[in-house]
Amino acid sequence: MRAKPEVLAKNLPRPRLNRAQISDIYRHLQSLDPAPRTELNYSNPYTLVVAVALSAQSTDVGVNKATKALFAKADTPQKMLALGEDVVRDHIKTIGLYRNKAANVIKLSQMLVDDFGGIVPGNRDDLIKLPGVGRKTANVVLNEAFGQPTMAVDTHIFRVANRTGMAPGKDVVQVEHNLLRVTPDEFALHAHHWLILHGRYTCVARTPKCFNCAISEICKYSKKTKAVD
């Protein structure tokens, strides 16, 4: 069962689309990719936590390249601790903020061993205690690894939610709660993946590809682009 938003609906900006239109958006996105998954490579909840934490201000492609050899050596917190921070840093030095991220990987691995028996917890309150893990990272892990219908709002989802008018908000928390409020239960599990992929490849930041958009006729964006001959 989906958790109720923590912010009262009356405090959230009003969607510019009705529920039928929002359902239509999800149906269109579902038709393009019925069962989307994260583009990060991982083998278990632990490697997922590490990969998502490393992906901050980095691309999934870059993280996958950096973690391929790392995860081959260390796919548990115990193995990661045995490698040590210097070795972890050498593996991930091609991604942004690699020094801080390497330190956090070791710290979160130590906390998992010390406080959780080496097992990744399946709830947000415990996940966000881990160094380098914030609300968005926790939501990704809960959705991808534990099958919970969370909404991990990144810059792509924030943009899509506001541009389309389906769930406007002034910050990522407002957008998250608004999306949880308006997303029908039948689409809740995959909703955040559909919106991320749509923002990453179609509703891009500078020049959205409205001319090749499955939801263009529903979207309330006022500056729709046309194909260039």
mmCIF file with all atom_site columns, C-alpha atoms in Angstrom:
data_model
loop_
_atom_site.group_PDB
_atom_site.id
_atom_site.type_symbol
_atom_site.label_atom_id
_atom_site.label_alt_id
_atom_site.label_comp_id
_atom_site.label_asym_id
_atom_site.label_entity_id
_atom_site.label_seq_id
_atom_site.pdbx_PDB_ins_code
_atom_site.Cartn_x
_atom_site.Cartn_y
_atom_site.Cartn_z
_atom_site.occupancy
_atom_site.B_iso_or_equiv
_atom_site.pdbx_formal_charge
_atom_site.auth_seq_id
_atom_site.auth_comp_id
_atom_site.auth_asym_id
_atom_site.auth_atom_id
_atom_site.pdbx_PDB_model_num
ATOM 1   C CA . MET A 1 1   ? 0.000  0.000  0.000   1.00 0.00 ? 1   MET A CA 1
ATOM 2   C CA . ARG A 1 2   ? 1.254  3.439  -0.882  1.00 0.00 ? 2   ARG A CA 1
ATOM 3   C CA . ALA A 1 3   ? 2.132  5.785  1.974   1.00 0.00 ? 3   ALA A CA 1
ATOM 4   C CA . LYS A 1 4   ? 0.101  8.953  2.212   1.00 0.00 ? 4   LYS A CA 1
ATOM 5   C CA . PRO A 1 5   ? 1.932  12.195 1.358   1.00 0.00 ? 5   PRO A CA 1
ATOM 6   C CA . GLU A 1 6   ? 3.349  13.892 4.424   1.00 0.00 ? 6   GLU A CA 1
ATOM 7   C CA . VAL A 1 7   ? 2.189  17.335 3.266   1.00 0.00 ? 7   VAL A CA 1
ATOM 8   C CA . LEU A 1 8   ? -1.478 18.240 3.345   1.00 0.00 ? 8   LEU A CA 1
ATOM 9   C CA . ALA A 1 9   ? -3.003 18.560 -0.108  1.00 0.00 ? 9   ALA A CA 1
ATOM 10  C CA . LYS A 1 10  ? -4.274 22.044 0.668   1.00 0.00 ? 10  LYS A CA 1
ATOM 11  C CA . ASN A 1 11  ? -0.671 23.246 0.949   1.00 0.00 ? 11  ASN A CA 1
ATOM 12  C CA . LEU A 1 12  ? 0.330  21.957 -2.490  1.00 0.00 ? 12  LEU A CA 1
ATOM 13  C CA . PRO A 1 13  ? 0.047  23.857 -5.792  1.00 0.00 ? 13  PRO A CA 1
ATOM 14  C CA . ARG A 1 14  ? -2.999 22.865 -7.787  1.00 0.00 ? 14  ARG A CA 1
ATOM 15  C CA . PRO A 1 15  ? -2.335 20.619 -10.812 1.00 0.00 ? 15  PRO A CA 1
ATOM 16  C CA . ARG A 1 16  ? -3.193 22.121 -14.202 1.00 0.00 ? 16  ARG A CA 1
ATOM 17  C CA . LEU A 1 17  ? -4.353 18.736 -15.476 1.00 0.00 ? 17  LEU A CA 1
ATOM 18  C CA . ASN A 1 18  ? -7.305 16.689 -14.282 1.00 0.00 ? 18  ASN A CA 1
ATOM 19  C CA . ARG A 1 19  ? -7.031 13.083 -13.151 1.00 0.00 ? 19  ARG A CA 1
ATOM 20  C CA . ALA A 1 20  ? -8.143 11.685 -16.493 1.00 0.00 ? 20  ALA A CA 1
ATOM 21  C CA . GLN A 1 21  ? -5.429 13.648 -18.291 1.00 0.00 ? 21  GLN A CA 1
ATOM 22  C CA . ILE A 1 22  ? -2.804 12.514 -15.796 1.00 0.00 ? 22  ILE A CA 1
ATOM 23  C CA . SER A 1 23  ? -3.882 8.910  -16.287 1.00 0.00 ? 23  SER A CA 1
ATOM 24  C CA . ASP A 1 24  ? -3.580 9.389  -20.042 1.00 0.00 ? 24  ASP A CA 1
ATOM 25  C CA . ILE A 1 25  ? -0.018 10.665 -19.619 1.00 0.00 ? 25  ILE A CA 1
ATOM 26  C CA . TYR A 1 26  ? 0.951  7.538  -17.719 1.00 0.00 ? 26  TYR A CA 1
ATOM 27  C CA . ARG A 1 27  ? -0.785 5.283  -20.251 1.00 0.00 ? 27  ARG A CA 1
ATOM 28  C CA . HIS A 1 28  ? 1.169  6.868  -23.092 1.00 0.00 ? 28  HIS A CA 1
ATOM 29  C CA . LEU A 1 29  ? 4.465  6.546  -21.212 1.00 0.00 ? 29  LEU A CA 1
ATOM 30  C CA . GLN A 1 30  ? 3.605  2.985  -20.215 1.00 0.00 ? 30  GLN A CA 1
ATOM 31  C CA . SER A 1 31  ? 3.029  2.064  -23.852 1.00 0.00 ? 31  SER A CA 1
ATOM 32  C CA . LEU A 1 32  ? 6.592  3.137  -24.647 1.00 0.00 ? 32  LEU A CA 1
ATOM 33  C CA . ASP A 1 33  ? 8.166  1.094  -21.828 1.00 0.00 ? 33  ASP A CA 1
ATOM 34  C CA . PRO A 1 34  ? 5.789  -1.135 -19.840 1.00 0.00 ? 34  PRO A CA 1
ATOM 35  C CA . ALA A 1 35  ? 8.234  -2.107 -17.072 1.00 0.00 ? 35  ALA A CA 1
ATOM 36  C CA . PRO A 1 36  ? 11.080 0.434  -16.829 1.00 0.00 ? 36  PRO A CA 1
ATOM 37  C CA . ARG A 1 37  ? 14.094 -0.070 -14.567 1.00 0.00 ? 37  ARG A CA 1
ATOM 38  C CA . THR A 1 38  ? 16.931 2.137  -13.425 1.00 0.00 ? 38  THR A CA 1
ATOM 39  C CA . GLU A 1 39  ? 19.741 2.561  -15.942 1.00 0.00 ? 39  GLU A CA 1
ATOM 40  C CA . LEU A 1 40  ? 22.300 2.052  -13.177 1.00 0.00 ? 40  LEU A CA 1
ATOM 41  C CA . ASN A 1 41  ? 23.947 -1.374 -13.090 1.00 0.00 ? 41  ASN A CA 1
ATOM 42  C CA . TYR A 1 42  ? 23.678 -3.242 -9.787  1.00 0.00 ? 42  TYR A CA 1
ATOM 43  C CA . SER A 1 43  ? 23.443 -6.817 -8.524  1.00 0.00 ? 43  SER A CA 1
ATOM 44  C CA . ASN A 1 44  ? 21.803 -6.449 -5.101  1.00 0.00 ? 44  ASN A CA 1
ATOM 45  C CA . PRO A 1 45  ? 20.375 -3.758 -2.781  1.00 0.00 ? 45  PRO A CA 1
ATOM 46  C CA . TYR A 1 46  ? 23.842 -2.881 -1.489  1.00 0.00 ? 46  TYR A CA 1
ATOM 47  C CA . THR A 1 47  ? 25.383 -2.213 -4.902  1.00 0.00 ? 47  THR A CA 1
ATOM 48  C CA . LEU A 1 48  ? 22.236 -0.263 -5.801  1.00 0.00 ? 48  LEU A CA 1
ATOM 49  C CA . VAL A 1 49  ? 22.651 1.999  -2.766  1.00 0.00 ? 49  VAL A CA 1
ATOM 50  C CA . VAL A 1 50  ? 26.277 2.628  -3.699  1.00 0.00 ? 50  VAL A CA 1
ATOM 51  C CA . ALA A 1 51  ? 25.500 3.239  -7.378  1.00 0.00 ? 51  ALA A CA 1
ATOM 52  C CA . VAL A 1 52  ? 22.686 5.688  -6.653  1.00 0.00 ? 52  VAL A CA 1
ATOM 53  C CA . ALA A 1 53  ? 24.801 7.541  -4.087  1.00 0.00 ? 53  ALA A CA 1
ATOM 54  C CA . LEU A 1 54  ? 27.608 7.830  -6.650  1.00 0.00 ? 54  LEU A CA 1
ATOM 55  C CA . SER A 1 55  ? 25.224 9.094  -9.334  1.00 0.00 ? 55  SER A CA 1
ATOM 56  C CA . ALA A 1 56  ? 24.721 12.495 -7.689  1.00 0.00 ? 56  ALA A CA 1
ATOM 57  C CA . GLN A 1 57  ? 25.955 15.142 -10.153 1.00 0.00 ? 57  GLN A CA 1
ATOM 58  C CA . SER A 1 58  ? 27.142 12.341 -12.436 1.00 0.00 ? 58  SER A CA 1
ATOM 59  C CA . THR A 1 59  ? 25.601 10.431 -15.340 1.00 0.00 ? 59  THR A CA 1
ATOM 60  C CA . ASP A 1 60  ? 24.393 6.852  -15.035 1.00 0.00 ? 60  ASP A CA 1
ATOM 61  C CA . VAL A 1 61  ? 26.692 5.915  -17.903 1.00 0.00 ? 61  VAL A CA 1
ATOM 62  C CA . GLY A 1 62  ? 29.681 7.359  -16.081 1.00 0.00 ? 62  GLY A CA 1
ATOM 63  C CA . VAL A 1 63  ? 28.771 5.621  -12.840 1.00 0.00 ? 63  VAL A CA 1
ATOM 64  C CA . ASN A 1 64  ? 28.324 2.277  -14.603 1.00 0.00 ? 64  ASN A CA 1
ATOM 65  C CA . LYS A 1 65  ? 31.792 2.555  -16.132 1.00 0.00 ? 65  LYS A CA 1
ATOM 66  C CA . ALA A 1 66  ? 33.318 3.402  -12.757 1.00 0.00 ? 66  ALA A CA 1
ATOM 67  C CA . THR A 1 67  ? 31.549 0.675  -10.794 1.00 0.00 ? 67  THR A CA 1
ATOM 68  C CA . LYS A 1 68  ? 31.972 -2.243 -13.198 1.00 0.00 ? 68  LYS A CA 1
ATOM 69  C CA . ALA A 1 69  ? 35.354 -3.266 -11.833 1.00 0.00 ? 69  ALA A CA 1
ATOM 70  C CA . LEU A 1 70  ? 34.546 -2.033 -8.308  1.00 0.00 ? 70  LEU A CA 1
ATOM 71  C CA . PHE A 1 71  ? 31.444 -4.193 -7.921  1.00 0.00 ? 71  PHE A CA 1
ATOM 72  C CA . ALA A 1 72  ? 33.276 -7.187 -9.371  1.00 0.00 ? 72  ALA A CA 1
ATOM 73  C CA . LYS A 1 73  ? 35.573 -6.956 -6.349  1.00 0.00 ? 73  LYS A CA 1
ATOM 74  C CA . ALA A 1 74  ? 33.135 -5.732 -3.723  1.00 0.00 ? 74  ALA A CA 1
ATOM 75  C CA . ASP A 1 75  ? 29.404 -6.422 -3.822  1.00 0.00 ? 75  ASP A CA 1
ATOM 76  C CA . THR A 1 76  ? 28.867 -6.413 -0.053  1.00 0.00 ? 76  THR A CA 1
ATOM 77  C CA . PRO A 1 77  ? 29.682 -3.813 2.601   1.00 0.00 ? 77  PRO A CA 1
ATOM 78  C CA . GLN A 1 78  ? 32.183 -6.203 4.183   1.00 0.00 ? 78  GLN A CA 1
ATOM 79  C CA . LYS A 1 79  ? 34.098 -6.611 0.921   1.00 0.00 ? 79  LYS A CA 1
ATOM 80  C CA . MET A 1 80  ? 34.021 -2.857 0.319   1.00 0.00 ? 80  MET A CA 1
ATOM 81  C CA . LEU A 1 81  ? 35.495 -2.193 3.749   1.00 0.00 ? 81  LEU A CA 1
ATOM 82  C CA . ALA A 1 82  ? 38.218 -4.740 3.013   1.00 0.00 ? 82  ALA A CA 1
ATOM 83  C CA . LEU A 1 83  ? 39.155 -2.815 -0.143  1.00 0.00 ? 83  LEU A CA 1
ATOM 84  C CA . GLY A 1 84  ? 39.517 0.448  1.762   1.00 0.00 ? 84  GLY A CA 1
ATOM 85  C CA . GLU A 1 85  ? 38.884 4.058  0.831   1.00 0.00 ? 85  GLU A CA 1
ATOM 86  C CA . ASP A 1 86  ? 42.023 4.499  -1.300  1.00 0.00 ? 86  ASP A CA 1
ATOM 87  C CA . VAL A 1 87  ? 41.128 1.618  -3.599  1.00 0.00 ? 87  VAL A CA 1
ATOM 88  C CA . VAL A 1 88  ? 37.493 2.733  -3.845  1.00 0.00 ? 88  VAL A CA 1
ATOM 89  C CA . ARG A 1 89  ? 38.671 6.237  -4.725  1.00 0.00 ? 89  ARG A CA 1
ATOM 90  C CA . ASP A 1 90  ? 40.904 4.925  -7.499  1.00 0.00 ? 90  ASP A CA 1
ATOM 91  C CA . HIS A 1 91  ? 37.984 3.025  -9.032  1.00 0.00 ? 91  HIS A CA 1
ATOM 92  C CA . ILE A 1 92  ? 35.600 5.997  -9.082  1.00 0.00 ? 92  ILE A CA 1
ATOM 93  C CA . LYS A 1 93  ? 38.005 8.866  -9.847  1.00 0.00 ? 93  LYS A CA 1
ATOM 94  C CA . THR A 1 94  ? 36.390 9.408  -13.255 1.00 0.00 ? 94  THR A CA 1
ATOM 95  C CA . ILE A 1 95  ? 33.145 10.680 -11.714 1.00 0.00 ? 95  ILE A CA 1
ATOM 96  C CA . GLY A 1 96  ? 32.435 14.009 -10.045 1.00 0.00 ? 96  GLY A CA 1
ATOM 97  C CA . LEU A 1 97  ? 33.140 14.564 -6.356  1.00 0.00 ? 97  LEU A CA 1
ATOM 98  C CA . TYR A 1 98  ? 34.894 11.205 -6.240  1.00 0.00 ? 98  TYR A CA 1
ATOM 99  C CA . ARG A 1 99  ? 36.899 11.915 -3.081  1.00 0.00 ? 99  ARG A CA 1
ATOM 100 C CA . ASN A 1 100 ? 33.832 12.703 -0.965  1.00 0.00 ? 100 ASN A CA 1
ATOM 101 C CA . LYS A 1 101 ? 31.893 9.866  -2.568  1.00 0.00 ? 101 LYS A CA 1
ATOM 102 C CA . ALA A 1 102 ? 34.624 7.333  -1.822  1.00 0.00 ? 102 ALA A CA 1
ATOM 103 C CA . ALA A 1 103 ? 34.635 8.421  1.809   1.00 0.00 ? 103 ALA A CA 1
ATOM 104 C CA . ASN A 1 104 ? 30.851 8.089  1.970   1.00 0.00 ? 104 ASN A CA 1
ATOM 105 C CA . VAL A 1 105 ? 30.920 4.615  0.411   1.00 0.00 ? 105 VAL A CA 1
ATOM 106 C CA . ILE A 1 106 ? 33.231 3.444  3.181   1.00 0.00 ? 106 ILE A CA 1
ATOM 107 C CA . LYS A 1 107 ? 31.225 5.213  5.895   1.00 0.00 ? 107 LYS A CA 1
ATOM 108 C CA . LEU A 1 108 ? 27.873 3.859  4.708   1.00 0.00 ? 108 LEU A CA 1
ATOM 109 C CA . SER A 1 109 ? 29.370 0.385  4.406   1.00 0.00 ? 109 SER A CA 1
ATOM 110 C CA . GLN A 1 110 ? 30.637 0.609  7.973   1.00 0.00 ? 110 GLN A CA 1
ATOM 111 C CA . MET A 1 111 ? 27.248 1.771  9.219   1.00 0.00 ? 111 MET A CA 1
ATOM 112 C CA . LEU A 1 112 ? 25.498 -1.058 7.411   1.00 0.00 ? 112 LEU A CA 1
ATOM 113 C CA . VAL A 1 113 ? 27.790 -3.567 9.114   1.00 0.00 ? 113 VAL A CA 1
ATOM 114 C CA . ASP A 1 114 ? 27.657 -1.950 12.539  1.00 0.00 ? 114 ASP A CA 1
ATOM 115 C CA . ASP A 1 115 ? 23.984 -0.982 12.729  1.00 0.00 ? 115 ASP A CA 1
ATOM 116 C CA . PHE A 1 116 ? 22.121 -3.194 10.258  1.00 0.00 ? 116 PHE A CA 1
ATOM 117 C CA . GLY A 1 117 ? 23.988 -6.488 10.196  1.00 0.00 ? 117 GLY A CA 1
ATOM 118 C CA . GLY A 1 118 ? 25.288 -5.785 6.699   1.00 0.00 ? 118 GLY A CA 1
ATOM 119 C CA . ILE A 1 119 ? 21.746 -5.665 5.290   1.00 0.00 ? 119 ILE A CA 1
ATOM 120 C CA . VAL A 1 120 ? 20.320 -2.656 3.454   1.00 0.00 ? 120 VAL A CA 1
ATOM 121 C CA . PRO A 1 121 ? 17.232 -1.480 5.391   1.00 0.00 ? 121 PRO A CA 1
ATOM 122 C CA . GLY A 1 122 ? 13.925 -1.372 3.564   1.00 0.00 ? 122 GLY A CA 1
ATOM 123 C CA . ASN A 1 123 ? 12.613 1.893  5.000   1.00 0.00 ? 123 ASN A CA 1
ATOM 124 C CA . ARG A 1 124 ? 13.389 5.537  4.298   1.00 0.00 ? 124 ARG A CA 1
ATOM 125 C CA . ASP A 1 125 ? 14.119 6.610  7.876   1.00 0.00 ? 125 ASP A CA 1
ATOM 126 C CA . ASP A 1 126 ? 16.987 4.147  8.174   1.00 0.00 ? 126 ASP A CA 1
ATOM 127 C CA . LEU A 1 127 ? 18.251 4.620  4.634   1.00 0.00 ? 127 LEU A CA 1
ATOM 128 C CA . ILE A 1 128 ? 18.718 8.371  5.009   1.00 0.00 ? 128 ILE A CA 1
ATOM 129 C CA . LYS A 1 129 ? 20.906 7.761  8.051   1.00 0.00 ? 129 LYS A CA 1
ATOM 130 C CA . LEU A 1 130 ? 23.532 6.328  5.723   1.00 0.00 ? 130 LEU A CA 1
ATOM 131 C CA . PRO A 1 131 ? 26.282 8.800  4.710   1.00 0.00 ? 131 PRO A CA 1
ATOM 132 C CA . GLY A 1 132 ? 25.742 10.096 1.192   1.00 0.00 ? 132 GLY A CA 1
ATOM 133 C CA . VAL A 1 133 ? 22.137 8.860  1.054   1.00 0.00 ? 133 VAL A CA 1
ATOM 134 C CA . GLY A 1 134 ? 19.420 11.507 0.841   1.00 0.00 ? 134 GLY A CA 1
ATOM 135 C CA . ARG A 1 135 ? 15.688 11.366 0.294   1.00 0.00 ? 135 ARG A CA 1
ATOM 136 C CA . LYS A 1 136 ? 15.935 10.889 -3.480  1.00 0.00 ? 136 LYS A CA 1
ATOM 137 C CA . THR A 1 137 ? 18.499 8.087  -3.170  1.00 0.00 ? 137 THR A CA 1
ATOM 138 C CA . ALA A 1 138 ? 16.387 6.374  -0.518  1.00 0.00 ? 138 ALA A CA 1
ATOM 139 C CA . ASN A 1 139 ? 13.291 6.578  -2.711  1.00 0.00 ? 139 ASN A CA 1
ATOM 140 C CA . VAL A 1 140 ? 15.140 5.026  -5.660  1.00 0.00 ? 140 VAL A CA 1
ATOM 141 C CA . VAL A 1 141 ? 16.345 2.141  -3.499  1.00 0.00 ? 141 VAL A CA 1
ATOM 142 C CA . LEU A 1 142 ? 12.906 1.562  -1.969  1.00 0.00 ? 142 LEU A CA 1
ATOM 143 C CA . ASN A 1 143 ? 11.324 1.494  -5.414  1.00 0.00 ? 143 ASN A CA 1
ATOM 144 C CA . GLU A 1 144 ? 13.925 -0.476 -7.330  1.00 0.00 ? 144 GLU A CA 1
ATOM 145 C CA . ALA A 1 145 ? 15.115 -2.937 -4.683  1.00 0.00 ? 145 ALA A CA 1
ATOM 146 C CA . PHE A 1 146 ? 12.026 -3.290 -2.493  1.00 0.00 ? 146 PHE A CA 1
ATOM 147 C CA . GLY A 1 147 ? 9.177  -2.681 -4.928  1.00 0.00 ? 147 GLY A CA 1
ATOM 148 C CA . GLN A 1 148 ? 7.703  0.254  -3.043  1.00 0.00 ? 148 GLN A CA 1
ATOM 149 C CA . PRO A 1 149 ? 5.759  2.885  -5.062  1.00 0.00 ? 149 PRO A CA 1
ATOM 150 C CA . THR A 1 150 ? 7.941  5.846  -4.126  1.00 0.00 ? 150 THR A CA 1
ATOM 151 C CA . MET A 1 151 ? 8.588  8.992  -6.151  1.00 0.00 ? 151 MET A CA 1
ATOM 152 C CA . ALA A 1 152 ? 12.304 9.816  -6.448  1.00 0.00 ? 152 ALA A CA 1
ATOM 153 C CA . VAL A 1 153 ? 12.225 13.391 -7.729  1.00 0.00 ? 153 VAL A CA 1
ATOM 154 C CA . ASP A 1 154 ? 15.363 14.480 -9.575  1.00 0.00 ? 154 ASP A CA 1
ATOM 155 C CA . THR A 1 155 ? 15.841 17.418 -11.943 1.00 0.00 ? 155 THR A CA 1
ATOM 156 C CA . HIS A 1 156 ? 14.148 15.490 -14.769 1.00 0.00 ? 156 HIS A CA 1
ATOM 157 C CA . ILE A 1 157 ? 10.995 14.687 -12.818 1.00 0.00 ? 157 ILE A CA 1
ATOM 158 C CA . PHE A 1 158 ? 10.892 18.187 -11.348 1.00 0.00 ? 158 PHE A CA 1
ATOM 159 C CA . ARG A 1 159 ? 10.986 19.632 -14.863 1.00 0.00 ? 159 ARG A CA 1
ATOM 160 C CA . VAL A 1 160 ? 8.386  17.269 -16.326 1.00 0.00 ? 160 VAL A CA 1
ATOM 161 C CA . ALA A 1 161 ? 5.983  17.677 -13.417 1.00 0.00 ? 161 ALA A CA 1
ATOM 162 C CA . ASN A 1 162 ? 6.084  21.455 -13.670 1.00 0.00 ? 162 ASN A CA 1
ATOM 163 C CA . ARG A 1 163 ? 6.135  21.749 -17.462 1.00 0.00 ? 163 ARG A CA 1
ATOM 164 C CA . THR A 1 164 ? 3.250  19.395 -18.061 1.00 0.00 ? 164 THR A CA 1
ATOM 165 C CA . GLY A 1 165 ? 1.234  20.876 -15.220 1.00 0.00 ? 165 GLY A CA 1
ATOM 166 C CA . MET A 1 166 ? 0.510  17.439 -13.753 1.00 0.00 ? 166 MET A CA 1
ATOM 167 C CA . ALA A 1 167 ? 2.156  18.122 -10.378 1.00 0.00 ? 167 ALA A CA 1
ATOM 168 C CA . PRO A 1 168 ? 3.651  21.600 -10.018 1.00 0.00 ? 168 PRO A CA 1
ATOM 169 C CA . GLY A 1 169 ? 5.815  22.528 -7.056  1.00 0.00 ? 169 GLY A CA 1
ATOM 170 C CA . LYS A 1 170 ? 8.435  25.054 -6.039  1.00 0.00 ? 170 LYS A CA 1
ATOM 171 C CA . ASP A 1 171 ? 10.824 22.385 -4.766  1.00 0.00 ? 171 ASP A CA 1
ATOM 172 C CA . VAL A 1 172 ? 11.417 18.649 -5.131  1.00 0.00 ? 172 VAL A CA 1
ATOM 173 C CA . VAL A 1 173 ? 9.535  17.775 -1.941  1.00 0.00 ? 173 VAL A CA 1
ATOM 174 C CA . GLN A 1 174 ? 6.405  19.583 -3.104  1.00 0.00 ? 174 GLN A CA 1
ATOM 175 C CA . VAL A 1 175 ? 6.612  17.876 -6.480  1.00 0.00 ? 175 VAL A CA 1
ATOM 176 C CA . GLU A 1 176 ? 7.112  14.494 -4.809  1.00 0.00 ? 176 GLU A CA 1
ATOM 177 C CA . HIS A 1 177 ? 4.029  14.891 -2.611  1.00 0.00 ? 177 HIS A CA 1
ATOM 178 C CA . ASN A 1 178 ? 1.960  16.306 -5.450  1.00 0.00 ? 178 ASN A CA 1
ATOM 179 C CA . LEU A 1 179 ? 2.877  13.393 -7.712  1.00 0.00 ? 179 LEU A CA 1
ATOM 180 C CA . LEU A 1 180 ? 2.065  10.889 -4.980  1.00 0.00 ? 180 LEU A CA 1
ATOM 181 C CA . ARG A 1 181 ? -1.294 12.593 -4.583  1.00 0.00 ? 181 ARG A CA 1
ATOM 182 C CA . VAL A 1 182 ? -2.295 12.605 -8.260  1.00 0.00 ? 182 VAL A CA 1
ATOM 183 C CA . THR A 1 183 ? -0.699 9.397  -9.565  1.00 0.00 ? 183 THR A CA 1
ATOM 184 C CA . PRO A 1 184 ? -3.269 6.569  -9.853  1.00 0.00 ? 184 PRO A CA 1
ATOM 185 C CA . ASP A 1 185 ? -2.394 3.424  -7.915  1.00 0.00 ? 185 ASP A CA 1
ATOM 186 C CA . GLU A 1 186 ? -2.178 1.351  -11.100 1.00 0.00 ? 186 GLU A CA 1
ATOM 187 C CA . PHE A 1 187 ? 0.779  3.443  -12.289 1.00 0.00 ? 187 PHE A CA 1
ATOM 188 C CA . ALA A 1 188 ? 2.442  4.167  -8.946  1.00 0.00 ? 188 ALA A CA 1
ATOM 189 C CA . LEU A 1 189 ? 5.161  1.504  -9.024  1.00 0.00 ? 189 LEU A CA 1
ATOM 190 C CA . HIS A 1 190 ? 6.746  2.599  -12.304 1.00 0.00 ? 190 HIS A CA 1
ATOM 191 C CA . ALA A 1 191 ? 5.685  6.265  -12.327 1.00 0.00 ? 191 ALA A CA 1
ATOM 192 C CA . HIS A 1 192 ? 8.996  7.805  -11.305 1.00 0.00 ? 192 HIS A CA 1
ATOM 193 C CA . HIS A 1 193 ? 10.929 5.771  -13.893 1.00 0.00 ? 193 HIS A CA 1
ATOM 194 C CA . TRP A 1 194 ? 8.565  6.817  -16.678 1.00 0.00 ? 194 TRP A CA 1
ATOM 195 C CA . LEU A 1 195 ? 8.904  10.471 -15.732 1.00 0.00 ? 195 LEU A CA 1
ATOM 196 C CA . ILE A 1 196 ? 12.696 10.303 -15.385 1.00 0.00 ? 196 ILE A CA 1
ATOM 197 C CA . LEU A 1 197 ? 13.107 8.665  -18.785 1.00 0.00 ? 197 LEU A CA 1
ATOM 198 C CA . HIS A 1 198 ? 10.720 11.150 -20.368 1.00 0.00 ? 198 HIS A CA 1
ATOM 199 C CA . GLY A 1 199 ? 12.693 14.057 -18.933 1.00 0.00 ? 199 GLY A CA 1
ATOM 200 C CA . ARG A 1 200 ? 16.052 12.519 -19.811 1.00 0.00 ? 200 ARG A CA 1
ATOM 201 C CA . TYR A 1 201 ? 15.313 11.777 -23.462 1.00 0.00 ? 201 TYR A CA 1
ATOM 202 C CA . THR A 1 202 ? 12.294 13.835 -24.604 1.00 0.00 ? 202 THR A CA 1
ATOM 203 C CA . CYS A 1 203 ? 11.373 16.663 -22.234 1.00 0.00 ? 203 CYS A CA 1
ATOM 204 C CA . VAL A 1 204 ? 14.998 17.765 -22.036 1.00 0.00 ? 204 VAL A CA 1
ATOM 205 C CA . ALA A 1 205 ? 16.068 20.940 -20.271 1.00 0.00 ? 205 ALA A CA 1
ATOM 206 C CA . ARG A 1 206 ? 16.993 23.435 -22.963 1.00 0.00 ? 206 ARG A CA 1
ATOM 207 C CA . THR A 1 207 ? 14.957 22.423 -26.003 1.00 0.00 ? 207 THR A CA 1
ATOM 208 C CA . PRO A 1 208 ? 12.299 19.813 -25.291 1.00 0.00 ? 208 PRO A CA 1
ATOM 209 C CA . LYS A 1 209 ? 11.445 17.507 -28.179 1.00 0.00 ? 209 LYS A CA 1
ATOM 210 C CA . CYS A 1 210 ? 7.751  18.373 -28.201 1.00 0.00 ? 210 CYS A CA 1
ATOM 211 C CA . PHE A 1 211 ? 7.520  17.398 -31.879 1.00 0.00 ? 211 PHE A CA 1
ATOM 212 C CA . ASN A 1 212 ? 8.355  13.808 -30.911 1.00 0.00 ? 212 ASN A CA 1
ATOM 213 C CA . CYS A 1 213 ? 6.496  13.632 -27.604 1.00 0.00 ? 213 CYS A CA 1
ATOM 214 C CA . ALA A 1 214 ? 3.808  11.056 -26.827 1.00 0.00 ? 214 ALA A CA 1
ATOM 215 C CA . ILE A 1 215 ? 2.060  13.405 -24.398 1.00 0.00 ? 215 ILE A CA 1
ATOM 216 C CA . SER A 1 216 ? 2.442  16.711 -26.265 1.00 0.00 ? 216 SER A CA 1
ATOM 217 C CA . GLU A 1 217 ? -1.296 17.152 -26.805 1.00 0.00 ? 217 GLU A CA 1
ATOM 218 C CA . ILE A 1 218 ? -1.975 16.770 -23.079 1.00 0.00 ? 218 ILE A CA 1
ATOM 219 C CA . CYS A 1 219 ? 0.988  18.762 -21.775 1.00 0.00 ? 219 CYS A CA 1
ATOM 220 C CA . LYS A 1 220 ? 0.366  22.383 -20.697 1.00 0.00 ? 220 LYS A CA 1
ATOM 221 C CA . TYR A 1 221 ? 3.844  23.639 -21.654 1.00 0.00 ? 221 TYR A CA 1
ATOM 222 C CA . SER A 1 222 ? 3.312  26.902 -23.523 1.00 0.00 ? 222 SER A CA 1
ATOM 223 C CA . LYS A 1 223 ? 6.513  26.968 -25.587 1.00 0.00 ? 223 LYS A CA 1
ATOM 224 C CA . LYS A 1 224 ? 6.237  23.712 -27.480 1.00 0.00 ? 224 LYS A CA 1
ATOM 225 C CA . THR A 1 225 ? 8.990  23.168 -30.030 1.00 0.00 ? 225 THR A CA 1
ATOM 226 C CA . LYS A 1 226 ? 8.626  22.091 -33.638 1.00 0.00 ? 226 LYS A CA 1
ATOM 227 C CA . ALA A 1 227 ? 10.857 19.808 -35.657 1.00 0.00 ? 227 ALA A CA 1
ATOM 228 C CA . VAL A 1 228 ? 13.577 21.555 -37.663 1.00 0.00 ? 228 VAL A CA 1
ATOM 229 C CA . ASP A 1 229 ? 13.663 20.593 -41.358 1.00 0.00 ? 229 ASP A CA 1
#
